Tab-separated table of C-alpha atoms and ligand atoms in Angstrom:
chain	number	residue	atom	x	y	z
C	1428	UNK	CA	1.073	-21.262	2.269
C	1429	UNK	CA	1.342	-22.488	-1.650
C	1430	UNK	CA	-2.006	-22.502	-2.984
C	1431	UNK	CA	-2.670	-26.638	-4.333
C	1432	UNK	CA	-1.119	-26.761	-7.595
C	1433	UNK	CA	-4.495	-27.067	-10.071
C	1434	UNK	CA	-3.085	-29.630	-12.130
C	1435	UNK	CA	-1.425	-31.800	-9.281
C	1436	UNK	CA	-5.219	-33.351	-8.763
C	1437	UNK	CA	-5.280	-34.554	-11.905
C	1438	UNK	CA	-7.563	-32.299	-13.199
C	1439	UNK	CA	-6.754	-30.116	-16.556
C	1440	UNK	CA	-4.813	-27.010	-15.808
C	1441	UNK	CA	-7.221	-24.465	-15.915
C	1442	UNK	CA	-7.742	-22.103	-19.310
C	1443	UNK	CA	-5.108	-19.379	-19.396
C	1444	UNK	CA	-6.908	-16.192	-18.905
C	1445	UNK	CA	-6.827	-14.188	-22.442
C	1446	UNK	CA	-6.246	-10.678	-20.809
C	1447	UNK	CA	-3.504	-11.751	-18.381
C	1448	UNK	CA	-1.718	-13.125	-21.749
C	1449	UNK	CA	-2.383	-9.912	-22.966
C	1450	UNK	CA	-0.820	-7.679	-20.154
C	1451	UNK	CA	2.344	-10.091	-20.180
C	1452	UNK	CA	2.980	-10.167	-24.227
C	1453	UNK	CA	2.925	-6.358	-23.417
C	1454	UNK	CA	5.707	-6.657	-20.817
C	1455	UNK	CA	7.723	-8.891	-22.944
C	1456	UNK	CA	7.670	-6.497	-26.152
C	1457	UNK	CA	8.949	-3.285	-23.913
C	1458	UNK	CA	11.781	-5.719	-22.255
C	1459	UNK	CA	14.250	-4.825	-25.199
C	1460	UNK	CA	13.313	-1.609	-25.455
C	1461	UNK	CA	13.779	-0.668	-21.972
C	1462	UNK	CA	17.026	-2.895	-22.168
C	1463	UNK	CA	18.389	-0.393	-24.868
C	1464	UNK	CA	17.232	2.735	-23.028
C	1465	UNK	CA	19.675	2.284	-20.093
C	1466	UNK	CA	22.666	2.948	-20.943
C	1467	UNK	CA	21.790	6.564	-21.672
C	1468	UNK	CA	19.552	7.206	-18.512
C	1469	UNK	CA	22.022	6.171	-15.375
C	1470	UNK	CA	21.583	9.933	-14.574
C	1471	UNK	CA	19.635	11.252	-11.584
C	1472	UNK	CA	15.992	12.518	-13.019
C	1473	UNK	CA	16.314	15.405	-10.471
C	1474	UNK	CA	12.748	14.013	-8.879
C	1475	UNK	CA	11.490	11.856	-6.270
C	1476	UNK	CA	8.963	9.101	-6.153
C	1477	UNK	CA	6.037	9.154	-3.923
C	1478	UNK	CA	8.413	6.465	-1.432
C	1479	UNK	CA	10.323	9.576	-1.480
C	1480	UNK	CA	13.339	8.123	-3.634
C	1481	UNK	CA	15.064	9.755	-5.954
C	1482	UNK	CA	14.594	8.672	-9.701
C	1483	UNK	CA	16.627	7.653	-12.207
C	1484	UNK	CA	16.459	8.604	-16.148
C	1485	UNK	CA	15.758	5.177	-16.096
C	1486	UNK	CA	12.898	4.893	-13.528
C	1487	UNK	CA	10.868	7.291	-15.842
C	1488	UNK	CA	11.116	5.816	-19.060
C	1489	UNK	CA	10.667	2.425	-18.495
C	1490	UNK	CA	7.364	3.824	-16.259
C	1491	UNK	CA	6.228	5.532	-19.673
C	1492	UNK	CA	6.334	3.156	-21.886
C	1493	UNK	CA	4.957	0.280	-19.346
C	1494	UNK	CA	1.656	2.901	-18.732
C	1495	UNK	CA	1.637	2.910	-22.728
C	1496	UNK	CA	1.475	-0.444	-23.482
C	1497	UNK	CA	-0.462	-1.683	-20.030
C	1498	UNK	CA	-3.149	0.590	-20.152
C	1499	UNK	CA	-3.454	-0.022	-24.262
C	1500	UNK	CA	-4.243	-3.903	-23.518
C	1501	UNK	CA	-8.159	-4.576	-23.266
C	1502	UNK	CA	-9.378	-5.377	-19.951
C	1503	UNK	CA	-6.828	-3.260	-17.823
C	1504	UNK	CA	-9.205	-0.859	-16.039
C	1505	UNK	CA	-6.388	0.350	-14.075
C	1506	UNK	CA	-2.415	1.009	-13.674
C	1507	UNK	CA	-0.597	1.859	-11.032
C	1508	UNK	CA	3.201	2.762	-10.425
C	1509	UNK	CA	5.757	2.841	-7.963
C	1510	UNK	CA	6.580	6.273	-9.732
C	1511	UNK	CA	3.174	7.489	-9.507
C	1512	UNK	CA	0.972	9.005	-6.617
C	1513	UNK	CA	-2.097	7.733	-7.768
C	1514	UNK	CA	-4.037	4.871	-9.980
C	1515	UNK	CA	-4.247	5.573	-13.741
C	1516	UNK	CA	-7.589	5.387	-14.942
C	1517	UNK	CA	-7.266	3.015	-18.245
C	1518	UNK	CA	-11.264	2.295	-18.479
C	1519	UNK	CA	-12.847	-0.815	-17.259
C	1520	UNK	CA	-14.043	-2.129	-14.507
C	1521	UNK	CA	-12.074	-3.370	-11.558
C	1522	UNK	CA	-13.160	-6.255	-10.769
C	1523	UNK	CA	-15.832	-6.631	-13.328
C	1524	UNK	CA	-13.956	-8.427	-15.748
C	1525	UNK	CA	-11.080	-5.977	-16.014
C	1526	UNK	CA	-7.874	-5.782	-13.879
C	1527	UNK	CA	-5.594	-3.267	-11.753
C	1528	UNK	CA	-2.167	-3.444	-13.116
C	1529	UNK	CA	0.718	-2.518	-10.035
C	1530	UNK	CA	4.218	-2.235	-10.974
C	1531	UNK	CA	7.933	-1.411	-10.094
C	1532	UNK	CA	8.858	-0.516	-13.760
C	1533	UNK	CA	12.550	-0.551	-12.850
C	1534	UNK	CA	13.618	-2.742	-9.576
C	1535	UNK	CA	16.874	-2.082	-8.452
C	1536	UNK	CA	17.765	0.675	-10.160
C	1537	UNK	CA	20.417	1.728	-7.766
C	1538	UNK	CA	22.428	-1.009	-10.006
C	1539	UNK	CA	22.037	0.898	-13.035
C	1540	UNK	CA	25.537	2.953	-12.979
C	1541	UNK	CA	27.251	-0.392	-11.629
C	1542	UNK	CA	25.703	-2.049	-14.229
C	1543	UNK	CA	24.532	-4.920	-11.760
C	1544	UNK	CA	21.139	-7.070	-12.742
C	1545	UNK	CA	17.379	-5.240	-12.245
C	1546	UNK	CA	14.087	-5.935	-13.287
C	1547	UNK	CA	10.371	-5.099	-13.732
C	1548	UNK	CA	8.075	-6.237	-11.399
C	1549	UNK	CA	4.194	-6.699	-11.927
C	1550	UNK	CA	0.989	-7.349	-10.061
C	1551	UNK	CA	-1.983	-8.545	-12.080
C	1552	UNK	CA	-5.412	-7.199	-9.197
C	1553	UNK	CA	-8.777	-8.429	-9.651
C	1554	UNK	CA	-9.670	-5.384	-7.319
C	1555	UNK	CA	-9.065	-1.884	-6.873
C	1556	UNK	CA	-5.828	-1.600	-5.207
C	1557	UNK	CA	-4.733	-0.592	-2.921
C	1558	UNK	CA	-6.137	-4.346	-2.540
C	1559	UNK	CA	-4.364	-7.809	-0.071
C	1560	UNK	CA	-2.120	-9.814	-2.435
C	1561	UNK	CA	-5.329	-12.726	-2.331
C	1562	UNK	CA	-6.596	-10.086	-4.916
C	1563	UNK	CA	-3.690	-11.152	-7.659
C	1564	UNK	CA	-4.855	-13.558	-10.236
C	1565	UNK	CA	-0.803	-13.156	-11.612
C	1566	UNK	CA	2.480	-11.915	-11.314
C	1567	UNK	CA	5.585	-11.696	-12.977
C	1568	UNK	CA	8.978	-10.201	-13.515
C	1569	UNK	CA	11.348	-9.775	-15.437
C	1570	UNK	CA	15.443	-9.693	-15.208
C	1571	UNK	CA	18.028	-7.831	-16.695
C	1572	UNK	CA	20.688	-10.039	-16.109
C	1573	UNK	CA	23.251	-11.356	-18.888
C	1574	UNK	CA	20.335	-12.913	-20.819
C	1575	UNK	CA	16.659	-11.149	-20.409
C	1576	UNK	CA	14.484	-13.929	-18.383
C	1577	UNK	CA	10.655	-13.367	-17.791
C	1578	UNK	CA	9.056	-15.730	-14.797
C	1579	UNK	CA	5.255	-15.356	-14.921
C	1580	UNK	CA	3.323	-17.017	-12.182
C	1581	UNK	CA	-0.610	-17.308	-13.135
C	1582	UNK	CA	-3.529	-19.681	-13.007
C	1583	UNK	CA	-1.109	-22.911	-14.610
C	1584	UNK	CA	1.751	-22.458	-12.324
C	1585	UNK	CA	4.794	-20.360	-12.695
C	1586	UNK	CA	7.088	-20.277	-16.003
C	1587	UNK	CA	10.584	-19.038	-17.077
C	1588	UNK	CA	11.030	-17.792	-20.735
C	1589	UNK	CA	14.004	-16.102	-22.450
C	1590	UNK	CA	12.906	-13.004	-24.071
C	1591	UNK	CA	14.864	-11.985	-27.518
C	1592	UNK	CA	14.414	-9.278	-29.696
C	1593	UNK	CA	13.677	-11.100	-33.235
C	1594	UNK	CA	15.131	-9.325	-36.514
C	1595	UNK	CA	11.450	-8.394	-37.640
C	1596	UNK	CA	11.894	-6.119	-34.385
C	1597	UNK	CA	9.220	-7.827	-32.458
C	1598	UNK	CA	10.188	-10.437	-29.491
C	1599	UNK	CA	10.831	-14.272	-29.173
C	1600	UNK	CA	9.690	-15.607	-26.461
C	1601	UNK	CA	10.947	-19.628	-25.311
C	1602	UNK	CA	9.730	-20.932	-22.162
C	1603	UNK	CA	13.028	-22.286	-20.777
C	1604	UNK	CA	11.361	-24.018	-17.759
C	1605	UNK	CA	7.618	-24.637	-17.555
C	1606	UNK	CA	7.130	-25.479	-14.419
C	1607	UNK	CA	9.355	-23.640	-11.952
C	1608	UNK	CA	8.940	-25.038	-8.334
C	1609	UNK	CA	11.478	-23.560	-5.736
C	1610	UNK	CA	14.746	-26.119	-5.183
C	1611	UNK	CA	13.819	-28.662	-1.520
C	1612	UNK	CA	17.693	-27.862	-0.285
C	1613	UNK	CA	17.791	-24.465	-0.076
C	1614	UNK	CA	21.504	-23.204	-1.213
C	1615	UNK	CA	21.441	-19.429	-1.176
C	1616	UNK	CA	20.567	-16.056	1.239
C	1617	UNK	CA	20.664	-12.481	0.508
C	1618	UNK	CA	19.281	-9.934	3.424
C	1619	UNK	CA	18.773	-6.286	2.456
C	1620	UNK	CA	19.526	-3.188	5.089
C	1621	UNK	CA	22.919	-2.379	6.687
C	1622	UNK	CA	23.777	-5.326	9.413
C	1623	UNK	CA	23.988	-2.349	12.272
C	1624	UNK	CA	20.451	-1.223	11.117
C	1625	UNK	CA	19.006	-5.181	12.245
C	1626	UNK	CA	16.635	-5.979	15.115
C	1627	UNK	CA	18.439	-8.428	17.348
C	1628	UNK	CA	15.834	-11.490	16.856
C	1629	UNK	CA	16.527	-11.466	12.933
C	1630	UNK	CA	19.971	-10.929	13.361
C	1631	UNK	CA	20.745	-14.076	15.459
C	1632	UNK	CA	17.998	-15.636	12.923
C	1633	UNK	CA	20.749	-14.108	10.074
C	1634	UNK	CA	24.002	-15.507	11.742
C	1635	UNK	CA	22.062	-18.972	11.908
C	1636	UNK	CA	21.264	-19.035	7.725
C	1637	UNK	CA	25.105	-17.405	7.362
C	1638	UNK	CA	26.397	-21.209	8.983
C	1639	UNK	CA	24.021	-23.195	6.526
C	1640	UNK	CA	24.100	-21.372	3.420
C	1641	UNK	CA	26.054	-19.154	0.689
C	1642	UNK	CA	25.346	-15.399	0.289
C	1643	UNK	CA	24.296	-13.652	-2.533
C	1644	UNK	CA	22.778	-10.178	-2.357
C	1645	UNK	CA	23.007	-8.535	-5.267
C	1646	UNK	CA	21.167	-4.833	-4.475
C	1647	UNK	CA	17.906	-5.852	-6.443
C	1648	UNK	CA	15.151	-7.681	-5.144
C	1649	UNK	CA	14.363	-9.351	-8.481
C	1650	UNK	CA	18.071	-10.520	-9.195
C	1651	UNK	CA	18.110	-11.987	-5.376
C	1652	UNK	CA	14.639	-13.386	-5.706
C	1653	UNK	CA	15.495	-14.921	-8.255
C	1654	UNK	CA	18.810	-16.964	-7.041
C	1655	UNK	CA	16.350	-18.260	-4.549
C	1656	UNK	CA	13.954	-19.264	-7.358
C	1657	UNK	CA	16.684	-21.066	-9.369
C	1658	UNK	CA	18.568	-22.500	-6.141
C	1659	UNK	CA	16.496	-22.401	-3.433
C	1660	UNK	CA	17.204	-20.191	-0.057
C	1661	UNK	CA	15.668	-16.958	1.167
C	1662	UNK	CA	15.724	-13.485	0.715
C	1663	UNK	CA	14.602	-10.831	2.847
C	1664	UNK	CA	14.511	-6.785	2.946
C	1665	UNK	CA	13.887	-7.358	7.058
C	1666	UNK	CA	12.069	-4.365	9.227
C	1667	UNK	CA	14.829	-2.396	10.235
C	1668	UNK	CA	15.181	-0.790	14.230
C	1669	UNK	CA	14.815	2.603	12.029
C	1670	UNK	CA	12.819	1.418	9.943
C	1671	UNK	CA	9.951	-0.777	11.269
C	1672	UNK	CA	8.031	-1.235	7.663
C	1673	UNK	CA	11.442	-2.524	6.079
C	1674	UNK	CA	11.764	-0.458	2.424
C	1675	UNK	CA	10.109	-2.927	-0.567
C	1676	UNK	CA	6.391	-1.646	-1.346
C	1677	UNK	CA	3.388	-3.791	-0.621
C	1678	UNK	CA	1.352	-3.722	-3.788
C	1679	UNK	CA	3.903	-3.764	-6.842
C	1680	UNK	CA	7.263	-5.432	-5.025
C	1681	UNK	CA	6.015	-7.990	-1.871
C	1682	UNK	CA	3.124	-9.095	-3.471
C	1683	UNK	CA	4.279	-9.998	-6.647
C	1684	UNK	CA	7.204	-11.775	-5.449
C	1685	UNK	CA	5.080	-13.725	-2.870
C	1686	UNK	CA	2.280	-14.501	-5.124
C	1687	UNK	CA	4.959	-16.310	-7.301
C	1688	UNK	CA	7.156	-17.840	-4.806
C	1689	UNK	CA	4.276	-19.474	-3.296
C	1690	UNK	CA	2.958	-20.849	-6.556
C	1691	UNK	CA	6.553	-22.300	-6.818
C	1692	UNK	CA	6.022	-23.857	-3.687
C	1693	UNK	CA	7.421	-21.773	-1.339
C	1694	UNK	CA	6.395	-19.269	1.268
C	1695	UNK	CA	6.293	-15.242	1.991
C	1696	UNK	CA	5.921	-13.533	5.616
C	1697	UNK	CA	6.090	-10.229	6.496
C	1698	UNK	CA	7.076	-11.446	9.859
C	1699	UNK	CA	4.020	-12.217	11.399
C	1700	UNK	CA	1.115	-12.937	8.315
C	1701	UNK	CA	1.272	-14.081	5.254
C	1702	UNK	CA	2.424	-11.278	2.970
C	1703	UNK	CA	-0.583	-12.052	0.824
C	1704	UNK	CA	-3.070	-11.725	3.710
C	1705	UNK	CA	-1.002	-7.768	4.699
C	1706	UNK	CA	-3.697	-5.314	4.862
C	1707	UNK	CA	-2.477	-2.215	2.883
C	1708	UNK	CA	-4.102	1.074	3.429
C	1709	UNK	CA	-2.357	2.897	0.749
C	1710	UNK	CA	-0.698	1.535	-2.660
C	1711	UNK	CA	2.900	2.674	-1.548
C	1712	UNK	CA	2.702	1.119	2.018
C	1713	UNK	CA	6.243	-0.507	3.027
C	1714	UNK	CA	6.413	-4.318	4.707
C	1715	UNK	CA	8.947	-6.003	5.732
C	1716	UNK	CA	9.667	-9.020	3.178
C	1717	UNK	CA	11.177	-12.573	4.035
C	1718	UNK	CA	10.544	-14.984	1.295
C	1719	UNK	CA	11.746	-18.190	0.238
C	1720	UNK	CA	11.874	-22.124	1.129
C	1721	UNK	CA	8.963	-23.091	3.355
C	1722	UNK	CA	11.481	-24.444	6.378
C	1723	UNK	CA	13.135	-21.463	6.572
C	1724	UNK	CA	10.794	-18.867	6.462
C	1725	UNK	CA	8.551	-20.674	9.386
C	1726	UNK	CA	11.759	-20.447	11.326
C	1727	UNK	CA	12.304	-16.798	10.426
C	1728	UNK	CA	8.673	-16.301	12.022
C	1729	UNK	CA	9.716	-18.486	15.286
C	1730	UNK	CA	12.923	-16.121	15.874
C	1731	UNK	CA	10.649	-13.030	15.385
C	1732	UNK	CA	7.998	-14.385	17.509
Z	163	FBP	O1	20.180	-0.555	-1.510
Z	163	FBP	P1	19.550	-1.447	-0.467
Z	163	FBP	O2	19.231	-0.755	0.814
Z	163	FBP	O3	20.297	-2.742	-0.314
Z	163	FBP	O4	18.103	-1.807	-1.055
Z	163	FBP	C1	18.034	-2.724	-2.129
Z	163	FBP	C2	16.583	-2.892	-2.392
Z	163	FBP	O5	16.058	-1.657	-2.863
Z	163	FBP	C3	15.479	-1.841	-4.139
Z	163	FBP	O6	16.406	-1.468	-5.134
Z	163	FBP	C4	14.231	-0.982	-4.186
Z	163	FBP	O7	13.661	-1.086	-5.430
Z	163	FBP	P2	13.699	0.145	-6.450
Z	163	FBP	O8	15.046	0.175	-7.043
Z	163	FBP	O9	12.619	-0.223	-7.421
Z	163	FBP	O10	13.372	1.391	-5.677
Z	163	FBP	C5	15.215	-3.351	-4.272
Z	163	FBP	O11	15.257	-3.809	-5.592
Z	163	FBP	C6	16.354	-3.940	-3.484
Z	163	FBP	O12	16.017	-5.185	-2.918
Z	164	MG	MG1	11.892	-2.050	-6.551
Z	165	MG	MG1	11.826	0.750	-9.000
C-alpha cells in the first residue's frame, strides 16, 4: 500500500538525502550520453545476460558507463546490473551509511532497432541485495522518449524533470512536475506476454480492463509504466502458463517501479504480496508484475485469488 506521504501531516518534508542526490545527478549526466550512443549500437553484442537474454551494443555501454559514474559517487558501497552475474564491489558499507545501487541500464531494448521509447531503471538499497524492495530508500528512471524525462521517487515524494544537455556539455535539469501522484480515473492498460501464453484467471481479468480502458503497450516497461504514471491505468508483465515467474527482474525492474508507483499513490502486486514485501533469493529472480491504480490492482489480486 502507498507509504503516508511525509509532508501530507503537515510536518516538513524530510531532508533530501545528500548521497541519493548524488547517485541521481550521476544518472542524469550519462542520459545524453547514452542517448547519443544508440544509434550506433542496435547490433546484437553476440552475448547473453545472466536472465539468459541476448545483449545489445546498447545493453553494454550504457551498463559501462552507469558502473563508472555509480560506483564513482561517495557512499555507493555497491552496484549491481541486470548485465552482470554478480554485485560490484564499489567500497562502503551496505547498510552502514552507504548504499547498493541495482539497475536495468537499458529497459526495453528490444525497441532499439524500431526506434520505440526505453529507459534506465534504478534501485537505490539500504542493504545488500539481493534485499525485499522495503530495503529501497529511492528509485528512479529514466525515458527515452521524444524528450528525455527522469521521475525520481525518494524520501519527498516522486518528481518528473526534463533532462537537456546544456552547451557547456553538462545537463539541465527542470523539474516539470514536483509532485507526481498517479491520475484517480485510470485511462490506460498495457499487458506484456503473448495473449495465448495467459493463465485463464488474468485473462478474463484482461478482457474485463480491455471494456473499461484504452491500450497502450509499447514493448518497454518504463515507456508503459509511465503512461500509467501520467494517465492513470495498469500495467502488467503477468506470470505466464510457461512461464510462472513472468520475465521483469525483481531487484532492478519490479522494485523500482513499485517503490515509485506506490509513492505516487498507487499500488504493485506480484499477484499475491506486495511486490515490495517479494522475498528474492537471488538478484536476477523473475516476478510476475501488475502495477498501477489502487482499484484495479486489488481486483487483479481477487481474479487471481
Ligand atoms: O517483448 P515482450 O515479451 O513484450 O517483453 C517486453 C518487456 O521486456 C523488457 O524489454 C525487458 O527489459 P530489458 O529490455 O531490459 O531486458 C521490458 O522492458 C518490457 O516490459
Ligand atoms: Mg528491462
Ligand atoms: Mg535491460
Amino acid at each position: 500500500m502507498a507509504d503516508p506521504d511525509p509532508a501530507a501531516d503537515g510536518g516538513d518534508p524530510p531532508e533530501s538525502d545528500p548521497i541519493v542526490e548524488a547517485i541521481f545527478d550521476a544518472v542524469a549526466a550519462t542520459a545524453p550520453e547514452i542517448r547519443a550512443a544508440l544509434p550506433g549500437r542496435r547490433v546484437e553484442s553476440g552475448t547473453d545476460n545472466p536472465s539468459g537474454e541476448s545483449v545489445l551494443a546498447g545493453d553494454l555501454y550504457a551498463d559501462e558507463l552507469l558502473a563508472d559514474a555509480l560506483t564513482a559517487v561517495e557512499g555507493v558501497g555497491s552496484f549491481v546490473s541486470e548485465e552482470r552475474e554478480a554485485a560490484v564491489d564499489a567500497g562502503g558499507a551496505v547498510g552502514e551509511g552507504a548504499y547498493a545501487v541495482a539497475i536495468d541500464p537499458l529497459d526495453g531494448s528490444s525497441n532499439l532497432r524500431s526506434n520505440n521509447a526505453m529507459g534506465t531503471v534504478v534501485g537505490v538499497y539500504d542493504a545488500p541485495l539481493p534485499a525485499t524492495g522495503r530495503d529501497l530508500v529511492a528509485a528512479g528512471y529514466v525515458l527515452y522518449g521524444p524528450i528525455t524525462t527522469m521521475v525520481v521517487a525518494d524520501a519527498d515524494g516522486v518528481r518528473e524533470e526534463v533532462v537537456t544537455e546544456s552547451e557547456r556539455g553538462s545537463v539541465d535539469r527542470s523539474i516539470v512536475e514536483g509532485d507526481l501522484r498517479l491520475p484517480d480515473d485510470p485511462l490506460v492498460y498495457g499487458f506484456g506476454g503473448r495473449v495465448p501464453d495467459w493463465p485463464d484467471d488474468f485473462t478474463a481479468y484482461a478482457r474485463e480492463v480491455e471494456d473499461e480502458l484504452k491500450l497502450r503497450y509499447g514493448g518497454a516497461m518504463v515507456g508503459d509504466v509511465n503512461q500509467v504514471l501520467t494517465y492513470g491505468g495498469i500495467f502488467a508483465y503477468p506470470a505466464l502458463v510457461d512461464a510462472p515467474d513472468g520475465k521483469l527482474r525483481l531487484s532492478f525492474e519490479a522494485n523500482p517501479i513499485a517503490y515509485i508507483v506506490e509513492r505516487a499513490g498507487g499500488a504493485a502486486t506480484d499477484g499475491e504480496v506486495d511486490i515490495l514485501d517479494v522475498e528474492p533469493e537471488g538478484v536476477h529472480d523473475r516476478v510476475p508484475l501488475y502495477v498501477g491504480n489502487e482499484r484495479l490492482v486489488e481486483r487483479l489480486k481477487a481474479a487471481l485469488d
